[in-house]
Coordinates of C-alpha atoms and ligand atoms in Angstrom, one line a residue:
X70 CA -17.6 -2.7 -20.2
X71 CA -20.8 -2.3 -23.1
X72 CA -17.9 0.0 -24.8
X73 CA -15.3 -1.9 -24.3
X74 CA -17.0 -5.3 -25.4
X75 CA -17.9 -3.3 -28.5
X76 CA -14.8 -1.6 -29.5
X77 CA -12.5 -4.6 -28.7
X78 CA -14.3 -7.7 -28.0
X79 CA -11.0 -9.2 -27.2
X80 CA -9.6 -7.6 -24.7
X81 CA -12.9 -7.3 -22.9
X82 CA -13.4 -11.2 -23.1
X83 CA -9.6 -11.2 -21.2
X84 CA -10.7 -8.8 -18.6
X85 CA -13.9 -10.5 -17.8
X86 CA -11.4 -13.7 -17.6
X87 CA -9.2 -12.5 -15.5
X88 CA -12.3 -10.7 -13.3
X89 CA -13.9 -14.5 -13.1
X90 CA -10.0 -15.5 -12.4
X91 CA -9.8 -12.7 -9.2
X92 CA -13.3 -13.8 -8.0
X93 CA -13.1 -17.8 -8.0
X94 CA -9.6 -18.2 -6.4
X95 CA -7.6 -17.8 -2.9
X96 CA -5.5 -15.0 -4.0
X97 CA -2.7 -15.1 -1.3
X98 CA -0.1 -13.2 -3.4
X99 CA 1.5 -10.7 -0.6
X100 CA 1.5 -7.7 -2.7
X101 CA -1.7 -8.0 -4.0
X102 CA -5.3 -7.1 -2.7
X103 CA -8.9 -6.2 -4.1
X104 CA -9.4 -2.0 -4.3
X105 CA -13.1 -1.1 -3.8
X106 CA -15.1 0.2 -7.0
X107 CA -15.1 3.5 -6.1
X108 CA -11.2 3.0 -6.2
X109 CA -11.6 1.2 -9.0
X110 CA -14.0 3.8 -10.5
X111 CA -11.4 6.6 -10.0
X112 CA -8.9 4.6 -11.8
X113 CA -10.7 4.6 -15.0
X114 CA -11.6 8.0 -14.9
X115 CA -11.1 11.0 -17.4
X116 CA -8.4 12.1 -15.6
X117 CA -6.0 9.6 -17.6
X118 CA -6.3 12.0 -20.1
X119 CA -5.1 15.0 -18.3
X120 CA -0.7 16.3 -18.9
X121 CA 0.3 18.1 -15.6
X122 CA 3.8 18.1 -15.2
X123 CA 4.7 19.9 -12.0
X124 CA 2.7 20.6 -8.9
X125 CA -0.4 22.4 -7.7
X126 CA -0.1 25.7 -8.6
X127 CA 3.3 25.4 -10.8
X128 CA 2.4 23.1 -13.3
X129 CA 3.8 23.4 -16.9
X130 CA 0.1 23.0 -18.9
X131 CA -3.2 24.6 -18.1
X132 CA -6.3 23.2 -17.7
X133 CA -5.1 22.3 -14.1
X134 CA -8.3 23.4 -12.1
X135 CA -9.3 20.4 -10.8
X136 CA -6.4 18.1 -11.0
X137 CA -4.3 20.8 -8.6
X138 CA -7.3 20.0 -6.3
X139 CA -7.4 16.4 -6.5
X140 CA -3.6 16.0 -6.3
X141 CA -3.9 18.7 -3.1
X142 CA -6.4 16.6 -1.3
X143 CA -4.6 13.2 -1.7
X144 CA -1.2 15.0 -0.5
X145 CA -3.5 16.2 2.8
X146 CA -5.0 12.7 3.1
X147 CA -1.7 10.7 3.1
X148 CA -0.4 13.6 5.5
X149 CA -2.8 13.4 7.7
X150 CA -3.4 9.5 7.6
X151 CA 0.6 8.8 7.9
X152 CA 1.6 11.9 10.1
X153 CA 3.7 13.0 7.8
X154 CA 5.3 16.7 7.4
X155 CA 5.3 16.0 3.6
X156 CA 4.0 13.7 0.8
X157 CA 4.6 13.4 -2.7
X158 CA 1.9 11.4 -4.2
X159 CA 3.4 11.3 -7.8
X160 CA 5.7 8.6 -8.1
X161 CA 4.7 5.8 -10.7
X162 CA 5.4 3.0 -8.7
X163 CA 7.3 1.6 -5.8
X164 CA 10.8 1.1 -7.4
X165 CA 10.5 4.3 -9.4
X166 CA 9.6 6.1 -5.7
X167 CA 12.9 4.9 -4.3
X168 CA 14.9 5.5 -7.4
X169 CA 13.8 9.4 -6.6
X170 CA 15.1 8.9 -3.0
X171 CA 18.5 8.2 -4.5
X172 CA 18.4 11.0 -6.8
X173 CA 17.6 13.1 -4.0
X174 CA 20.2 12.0 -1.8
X175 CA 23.5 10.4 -3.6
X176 CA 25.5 11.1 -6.6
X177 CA 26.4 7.6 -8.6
X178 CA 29.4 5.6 -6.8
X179 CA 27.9 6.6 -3.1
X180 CA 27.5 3.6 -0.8
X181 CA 24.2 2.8 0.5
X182 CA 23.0 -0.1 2.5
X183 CA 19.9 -2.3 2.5
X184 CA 18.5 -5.7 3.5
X185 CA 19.9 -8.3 0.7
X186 CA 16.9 -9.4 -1.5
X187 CA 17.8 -13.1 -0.2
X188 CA 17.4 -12.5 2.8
X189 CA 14.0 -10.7 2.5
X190 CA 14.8 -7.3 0.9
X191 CA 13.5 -5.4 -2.4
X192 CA 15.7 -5.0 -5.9
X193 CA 15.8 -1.4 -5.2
X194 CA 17.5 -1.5 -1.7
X195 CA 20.6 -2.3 -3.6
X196 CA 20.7 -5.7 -5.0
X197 CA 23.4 -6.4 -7.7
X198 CA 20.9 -6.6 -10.8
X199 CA 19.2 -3.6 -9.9
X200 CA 19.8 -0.1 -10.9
X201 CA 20.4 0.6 -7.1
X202 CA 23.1 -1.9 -7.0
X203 CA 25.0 -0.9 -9.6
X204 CA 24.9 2.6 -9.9
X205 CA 25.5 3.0 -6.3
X206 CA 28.2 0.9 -4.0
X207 CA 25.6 -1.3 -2.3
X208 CA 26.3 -2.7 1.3
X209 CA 23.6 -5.2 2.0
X210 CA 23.0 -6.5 5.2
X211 CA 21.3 -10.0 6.2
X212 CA 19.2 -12.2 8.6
X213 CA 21.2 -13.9 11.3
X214 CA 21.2 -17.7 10.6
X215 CA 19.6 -19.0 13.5
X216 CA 16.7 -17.0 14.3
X217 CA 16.2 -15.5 10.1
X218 CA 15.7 -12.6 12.0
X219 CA 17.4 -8.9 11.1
X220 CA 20.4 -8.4 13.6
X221 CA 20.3 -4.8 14.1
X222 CA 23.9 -5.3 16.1
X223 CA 24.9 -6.5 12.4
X224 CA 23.7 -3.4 10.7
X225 CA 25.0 -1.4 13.2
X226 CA 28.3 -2.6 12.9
X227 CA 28.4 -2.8 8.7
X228 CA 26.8 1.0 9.3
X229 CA 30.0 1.9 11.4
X230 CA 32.1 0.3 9.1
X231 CA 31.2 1.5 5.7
X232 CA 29.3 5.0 6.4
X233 CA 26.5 4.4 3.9
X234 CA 25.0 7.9 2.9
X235 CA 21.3 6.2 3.2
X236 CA 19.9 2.9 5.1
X237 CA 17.0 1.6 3.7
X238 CA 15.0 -0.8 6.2
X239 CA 12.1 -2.7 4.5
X240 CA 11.7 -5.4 2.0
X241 CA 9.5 -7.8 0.4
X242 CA 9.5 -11.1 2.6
X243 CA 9.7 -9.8 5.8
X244 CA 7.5 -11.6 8.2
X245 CA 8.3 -9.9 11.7
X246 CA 7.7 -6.0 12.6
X247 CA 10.1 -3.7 11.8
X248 CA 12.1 -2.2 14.5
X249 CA 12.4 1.5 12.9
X250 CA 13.7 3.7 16.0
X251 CA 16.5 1.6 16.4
X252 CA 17.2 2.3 12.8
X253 CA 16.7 5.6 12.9
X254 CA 19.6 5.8 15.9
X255 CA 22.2 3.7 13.5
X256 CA 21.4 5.8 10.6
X257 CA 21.9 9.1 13.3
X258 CA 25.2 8.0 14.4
X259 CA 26.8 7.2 11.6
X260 CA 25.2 10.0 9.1
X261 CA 23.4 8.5 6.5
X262 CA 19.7 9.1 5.3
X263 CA 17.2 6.8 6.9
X264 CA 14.3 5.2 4.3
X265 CA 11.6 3.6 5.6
X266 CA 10.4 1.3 2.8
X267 CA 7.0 0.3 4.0
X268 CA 5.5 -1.3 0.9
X269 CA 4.3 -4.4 1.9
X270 CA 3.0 -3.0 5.7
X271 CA 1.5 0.8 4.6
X272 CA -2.1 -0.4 5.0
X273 CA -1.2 -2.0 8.9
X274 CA 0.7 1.4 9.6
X275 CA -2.1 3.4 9.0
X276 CA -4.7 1.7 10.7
X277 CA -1.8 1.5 13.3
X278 CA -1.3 -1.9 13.4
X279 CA 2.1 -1.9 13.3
X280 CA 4.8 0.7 14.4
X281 CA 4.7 3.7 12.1
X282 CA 8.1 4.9 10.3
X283 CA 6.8 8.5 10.0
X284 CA 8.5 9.8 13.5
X285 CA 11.9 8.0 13.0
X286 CA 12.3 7.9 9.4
X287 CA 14.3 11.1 6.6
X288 CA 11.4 9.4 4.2
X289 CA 9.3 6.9 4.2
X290 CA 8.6 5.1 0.6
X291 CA 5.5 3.0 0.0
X292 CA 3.9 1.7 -3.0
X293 CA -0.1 2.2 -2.5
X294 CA -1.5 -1.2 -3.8
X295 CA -0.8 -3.4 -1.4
X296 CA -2.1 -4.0 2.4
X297 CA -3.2 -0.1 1.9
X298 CA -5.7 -1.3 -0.8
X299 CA -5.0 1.5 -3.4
X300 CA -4.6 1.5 -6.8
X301 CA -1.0 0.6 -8.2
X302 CA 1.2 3.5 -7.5
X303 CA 4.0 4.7 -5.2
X304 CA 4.5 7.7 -2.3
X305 CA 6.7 9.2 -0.9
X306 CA 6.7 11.1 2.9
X307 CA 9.2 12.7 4.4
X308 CA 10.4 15.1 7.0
X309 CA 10.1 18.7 6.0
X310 CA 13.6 20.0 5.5
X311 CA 14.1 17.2 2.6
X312 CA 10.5 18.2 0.9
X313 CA 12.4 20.2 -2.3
X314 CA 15.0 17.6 -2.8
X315 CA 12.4 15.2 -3.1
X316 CA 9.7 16.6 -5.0
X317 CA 12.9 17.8 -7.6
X318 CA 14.3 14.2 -7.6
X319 CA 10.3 13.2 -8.7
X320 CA 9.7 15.7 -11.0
X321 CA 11.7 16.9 -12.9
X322 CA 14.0 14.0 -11.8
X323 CA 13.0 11.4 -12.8
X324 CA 9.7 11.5 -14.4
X325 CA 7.2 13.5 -16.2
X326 CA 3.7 14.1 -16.1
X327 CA 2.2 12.1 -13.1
X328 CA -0.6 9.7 -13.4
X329 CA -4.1 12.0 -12.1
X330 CA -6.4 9.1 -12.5
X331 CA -4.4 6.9 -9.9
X332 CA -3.8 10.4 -7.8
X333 CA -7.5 10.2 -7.4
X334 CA -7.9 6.7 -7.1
X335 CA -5.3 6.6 -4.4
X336 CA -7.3 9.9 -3.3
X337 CA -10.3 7.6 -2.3
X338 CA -8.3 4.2 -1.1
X339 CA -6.5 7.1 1.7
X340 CA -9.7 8.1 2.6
X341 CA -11.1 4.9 2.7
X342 CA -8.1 3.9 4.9
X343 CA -9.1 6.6 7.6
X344 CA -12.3 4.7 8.9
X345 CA -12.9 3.1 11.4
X346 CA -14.3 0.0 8.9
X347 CA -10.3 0.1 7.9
X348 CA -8.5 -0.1 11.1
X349 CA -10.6 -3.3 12.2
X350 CA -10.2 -4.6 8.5
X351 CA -6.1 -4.3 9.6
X352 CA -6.5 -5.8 12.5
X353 CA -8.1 -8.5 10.9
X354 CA -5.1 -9.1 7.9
X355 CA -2.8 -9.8 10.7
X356 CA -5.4 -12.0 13.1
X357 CA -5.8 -14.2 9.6
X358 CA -2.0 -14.5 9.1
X359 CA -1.4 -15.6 12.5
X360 CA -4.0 -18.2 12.3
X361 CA -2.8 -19.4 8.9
X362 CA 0.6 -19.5 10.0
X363 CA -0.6 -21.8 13.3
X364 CA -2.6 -24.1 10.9
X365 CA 0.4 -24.6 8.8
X366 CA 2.7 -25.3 11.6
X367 CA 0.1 -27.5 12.7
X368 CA 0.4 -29.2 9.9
X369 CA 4.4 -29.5 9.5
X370 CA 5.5 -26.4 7.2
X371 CA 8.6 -24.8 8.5
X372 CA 8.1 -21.2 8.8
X373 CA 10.2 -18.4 8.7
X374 CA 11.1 -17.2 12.0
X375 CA 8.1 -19.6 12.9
X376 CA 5.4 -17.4 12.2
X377 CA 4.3 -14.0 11.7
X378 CA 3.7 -10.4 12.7
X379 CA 2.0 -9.1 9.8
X380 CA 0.1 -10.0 6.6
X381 CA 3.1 -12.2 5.4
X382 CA 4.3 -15.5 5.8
X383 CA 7.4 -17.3 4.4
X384 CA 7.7 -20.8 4.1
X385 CA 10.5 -23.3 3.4
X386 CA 9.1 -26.4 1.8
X387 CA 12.7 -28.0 2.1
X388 CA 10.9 -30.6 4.9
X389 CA 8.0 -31.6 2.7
X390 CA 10.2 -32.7 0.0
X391 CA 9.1 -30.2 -3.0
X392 CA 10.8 -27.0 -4.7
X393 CA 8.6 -23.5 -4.0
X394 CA 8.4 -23.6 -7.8
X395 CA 6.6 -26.8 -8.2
X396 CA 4.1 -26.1 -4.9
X397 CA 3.5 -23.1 -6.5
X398 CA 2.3 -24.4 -10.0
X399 CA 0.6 -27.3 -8.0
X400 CA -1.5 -24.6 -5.5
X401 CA -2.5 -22.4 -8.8
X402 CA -4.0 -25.2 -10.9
X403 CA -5.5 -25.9 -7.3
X404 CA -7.2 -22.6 -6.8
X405 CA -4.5 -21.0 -4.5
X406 CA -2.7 -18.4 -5.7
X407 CA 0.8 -17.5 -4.2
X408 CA 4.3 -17.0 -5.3
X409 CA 7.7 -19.4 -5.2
X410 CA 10.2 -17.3 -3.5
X411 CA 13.8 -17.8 -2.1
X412 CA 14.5 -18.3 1.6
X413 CA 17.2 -17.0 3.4
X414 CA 20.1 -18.7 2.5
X415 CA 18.2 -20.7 0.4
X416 CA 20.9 -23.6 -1.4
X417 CA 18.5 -23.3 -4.3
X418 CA 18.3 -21.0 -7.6
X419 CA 16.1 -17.9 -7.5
X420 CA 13.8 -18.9 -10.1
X421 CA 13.4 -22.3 -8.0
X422 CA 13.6 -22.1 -4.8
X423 CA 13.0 -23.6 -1.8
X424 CA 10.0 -21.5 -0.5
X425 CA 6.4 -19.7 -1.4
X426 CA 5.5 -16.7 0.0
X427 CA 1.9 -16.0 1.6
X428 CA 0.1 -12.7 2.4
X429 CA -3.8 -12.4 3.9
X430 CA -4.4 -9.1 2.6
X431 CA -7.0 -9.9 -0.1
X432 CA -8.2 -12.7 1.3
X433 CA -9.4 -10.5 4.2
X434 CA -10.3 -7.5 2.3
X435 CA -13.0 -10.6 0.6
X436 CA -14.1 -11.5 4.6
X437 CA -12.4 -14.5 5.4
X438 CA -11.7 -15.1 8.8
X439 CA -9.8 -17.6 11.0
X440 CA -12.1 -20.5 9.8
X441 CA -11.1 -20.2 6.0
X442 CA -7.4 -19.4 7.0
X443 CA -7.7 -23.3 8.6
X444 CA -9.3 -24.4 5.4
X445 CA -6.6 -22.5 3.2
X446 CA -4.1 -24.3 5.4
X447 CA -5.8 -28.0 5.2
X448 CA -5.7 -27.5 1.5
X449 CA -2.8 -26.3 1.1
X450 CA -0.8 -29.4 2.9
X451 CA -2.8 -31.7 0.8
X452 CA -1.8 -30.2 -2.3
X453 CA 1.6 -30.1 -1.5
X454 CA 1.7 -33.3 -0.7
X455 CA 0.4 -34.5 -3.8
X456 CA 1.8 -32.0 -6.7
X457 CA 0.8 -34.2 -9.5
X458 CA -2.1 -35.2 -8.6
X459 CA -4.5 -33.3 -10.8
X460 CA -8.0 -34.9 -9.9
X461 CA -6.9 -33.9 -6.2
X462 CA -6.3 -30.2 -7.5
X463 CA -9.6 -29.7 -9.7
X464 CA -11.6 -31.1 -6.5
X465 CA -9.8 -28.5 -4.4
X466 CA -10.3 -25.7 -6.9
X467 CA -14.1 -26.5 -6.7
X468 CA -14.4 -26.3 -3.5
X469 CA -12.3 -23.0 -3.6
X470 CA -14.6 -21.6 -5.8
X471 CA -17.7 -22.8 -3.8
X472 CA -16.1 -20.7 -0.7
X473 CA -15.3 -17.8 -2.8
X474 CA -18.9 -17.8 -4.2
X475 CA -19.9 -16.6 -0.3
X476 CA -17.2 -13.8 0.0
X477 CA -17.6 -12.1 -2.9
X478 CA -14.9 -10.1 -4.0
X479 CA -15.6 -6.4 -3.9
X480 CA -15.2 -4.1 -7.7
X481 CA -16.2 -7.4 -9.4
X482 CA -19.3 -8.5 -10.6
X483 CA -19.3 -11.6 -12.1
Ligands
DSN1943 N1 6.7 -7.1 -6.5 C1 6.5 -6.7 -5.1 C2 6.3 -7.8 -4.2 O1 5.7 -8.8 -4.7 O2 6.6 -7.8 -3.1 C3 7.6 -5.8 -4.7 O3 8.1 -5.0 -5.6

């Protein structure tokens, strides 16, 4: 930071904002977390200055000696952490991961079938906007409308009907495990390529707290940022007969030289995810999200499905009278970070909708247990029920910062 300060003052006063920002408020963002400073340490390493287009031992610039054996250890670690035949640790980022998938897989006009991003689902799985939904003939399935839940006998049936040549299960507001063996058998009888997008849930996989993809799944895409606490980047895993058409549809594919500073940072977060300190910290996300999700109910916010499996919660303010938009604004200028997000079948516009979305991975990874998830909860009803009530909000957002103050954040100092 002394070099930073010095060369440009300006950006370093934003950083140490932004580090202040991290550290003083309940960050409940469900694709966010905190990585650890050694992840952290890797990140902003020499390595960012390193070309290696290619793969260990077949790269396209020399000077490779110890980047092939970085990139070889993370592709053993996420192996051997996952279960996976093979892993590409390359791609950029989560949507650039599954554009490689397609590459791999389908020529442009090939149907393929995902959850709708209304109903839960990512961009990439085929949404209309998306590359994936236009380049491609995109099938998306839904939530049934009485339980919000995925009806497999739905996606079975829309599989049956319109032979999709890959079926991608996943998404981003997904509260409830994800039933991948019974995907894996719709995806079997009808042909197509079965993608396991495990994002949001890659850290609660590995420490094996929920059902892992890896035995059922062609490939299984994850970003590495997320509940898995690594830096921001993608992965792919997948069985071994599709290894070459997936490293080819990475590089040369789609991109060019990979990023070795996060292939080491995300070197370190997979080892970090292989202790035993990691596996209770899992268990934990999911024992906070729970509790949250009871506090809220307790406290008349309709949920989702009602509650939660995982790290994420979805919440339809509908019955407390405000848009997810406005709570959202409200909860920030309170100390609560989140994000406005549509519901399924949500009667409102994307970039206002009805609901927020809640996750409890960085929370935990800071050590709040159920107590503060009560708290969060407490505070959270009183803001929303009082949006413009800003004395309410900066009395909130010092007690936030008082309860922060006793979990520090880990990788800042400030
Ligand atoms: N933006 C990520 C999320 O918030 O879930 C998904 O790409």
């Amino acid at each position: 930071m002394t070099a930073l300060s010095s060369v440009d003052p300006e950006i370093a006063d934003l950083l140490a904002l932004e580090a202040r920002r991290q550290s003083d408020k309940v960050r409940l963002i469900a694709s966010e977390n905190y990585v650890s400073k050694a992840v952290l340490a890797a990140t902003g390493s020499v390595l960012t200055n390193k070309y290696s287009e290619g793969y260990a031992g077949k790269r396209y610039y020399e000077g490779q000696q110890y980047i092939d054996a970085v990139e070889s250890i993370c592709i053993s670690r996420a192996k051997s952490l996952f279960g996976a035949d093979h892993a590409n640790v390359q791609p950029y980022s989560g949507s650039p991961a599954n554009l490689a998938v397609y590459f791999a897989f389908c020529k442009p006009g090939d149907t393929v079938m995902g959850l709708g991003l209304p109903a839960g689902g990512h961009l990439t799985h085929g949404w209309n906007v998306s590359i994936s939904g236009t380049y491609f003939r995109a099938v998306q399935y839904g939530v049934r409308k009485d339980t919000h839940r995925i009806d497999l006998d739905e996606v079975r049936d829309l599989a049956r009907k319109e032979k999709p040549r890959l079926l991608f299960a996943g998404g981003t507001a997904v509260p409830r495990t994800i039933e991948f063996a019974a995907y894996a058998e719709i995806a079997r009888e009808v042909g197509a390529i079965f993608v396991a997008d495990i994002a949001h849930i890659s850290g609660l996989v590995a420490a094996g707290v929920h059902p892992s993809p890896v035995p059922h799944a062609d490939v299984v895409s994850t970003t590495t940022h997320k509940t898995l606490r690594g830096p921001r980047g993608g992965m792919l895993m997948c069985k071994e007969t599709h290894a070459k058409a997936i490293d080819r549809a990475v590089f040369p594919g789609l991109q060019g030289g990979p990023h070795n500073h996060t292939t080491a940072a995300l070197a370190v977060a997979l080892r970090e995810a292989a202790t035993q300190e990691f596996q209770k910290y899992a268990v934990q996300i999911v024992a906070n999200a729970k509790a949250l999700a009871a506090a809220m109910n307790d406290r008349g916010f309709t949920l989702i499905t009602g509650g939660t499996d995982n790290h994420l919660i979805l919440c339809d303010l509908t019955s407390k009278n405000i848009s997810g938009k406005i709570a959202a604004k409200a909860l920030d200028a309170a100390g609560i970070e989140l994000n406005y997000n549509s519901v399924p079948f949500d009667t409102r516009k994307p970039f206002d909708p009805s609901g927020i979305r809640i996750g409890t991975a960085a929370v935990t990874t800071r050590g709040f247990r159920e107590p503060e998830m009560v708290q969060i909860a407490e505070w959270m009803a009183q803001v929303v029920a009082a949006p413009a009530d800003e004395p309410l909000h900066r009395r909130i957002a010092g007690e936030i910062r008082e309860l922060c103050a006793k979990f520090p954040a880990p990788g800042i100092d400030c």
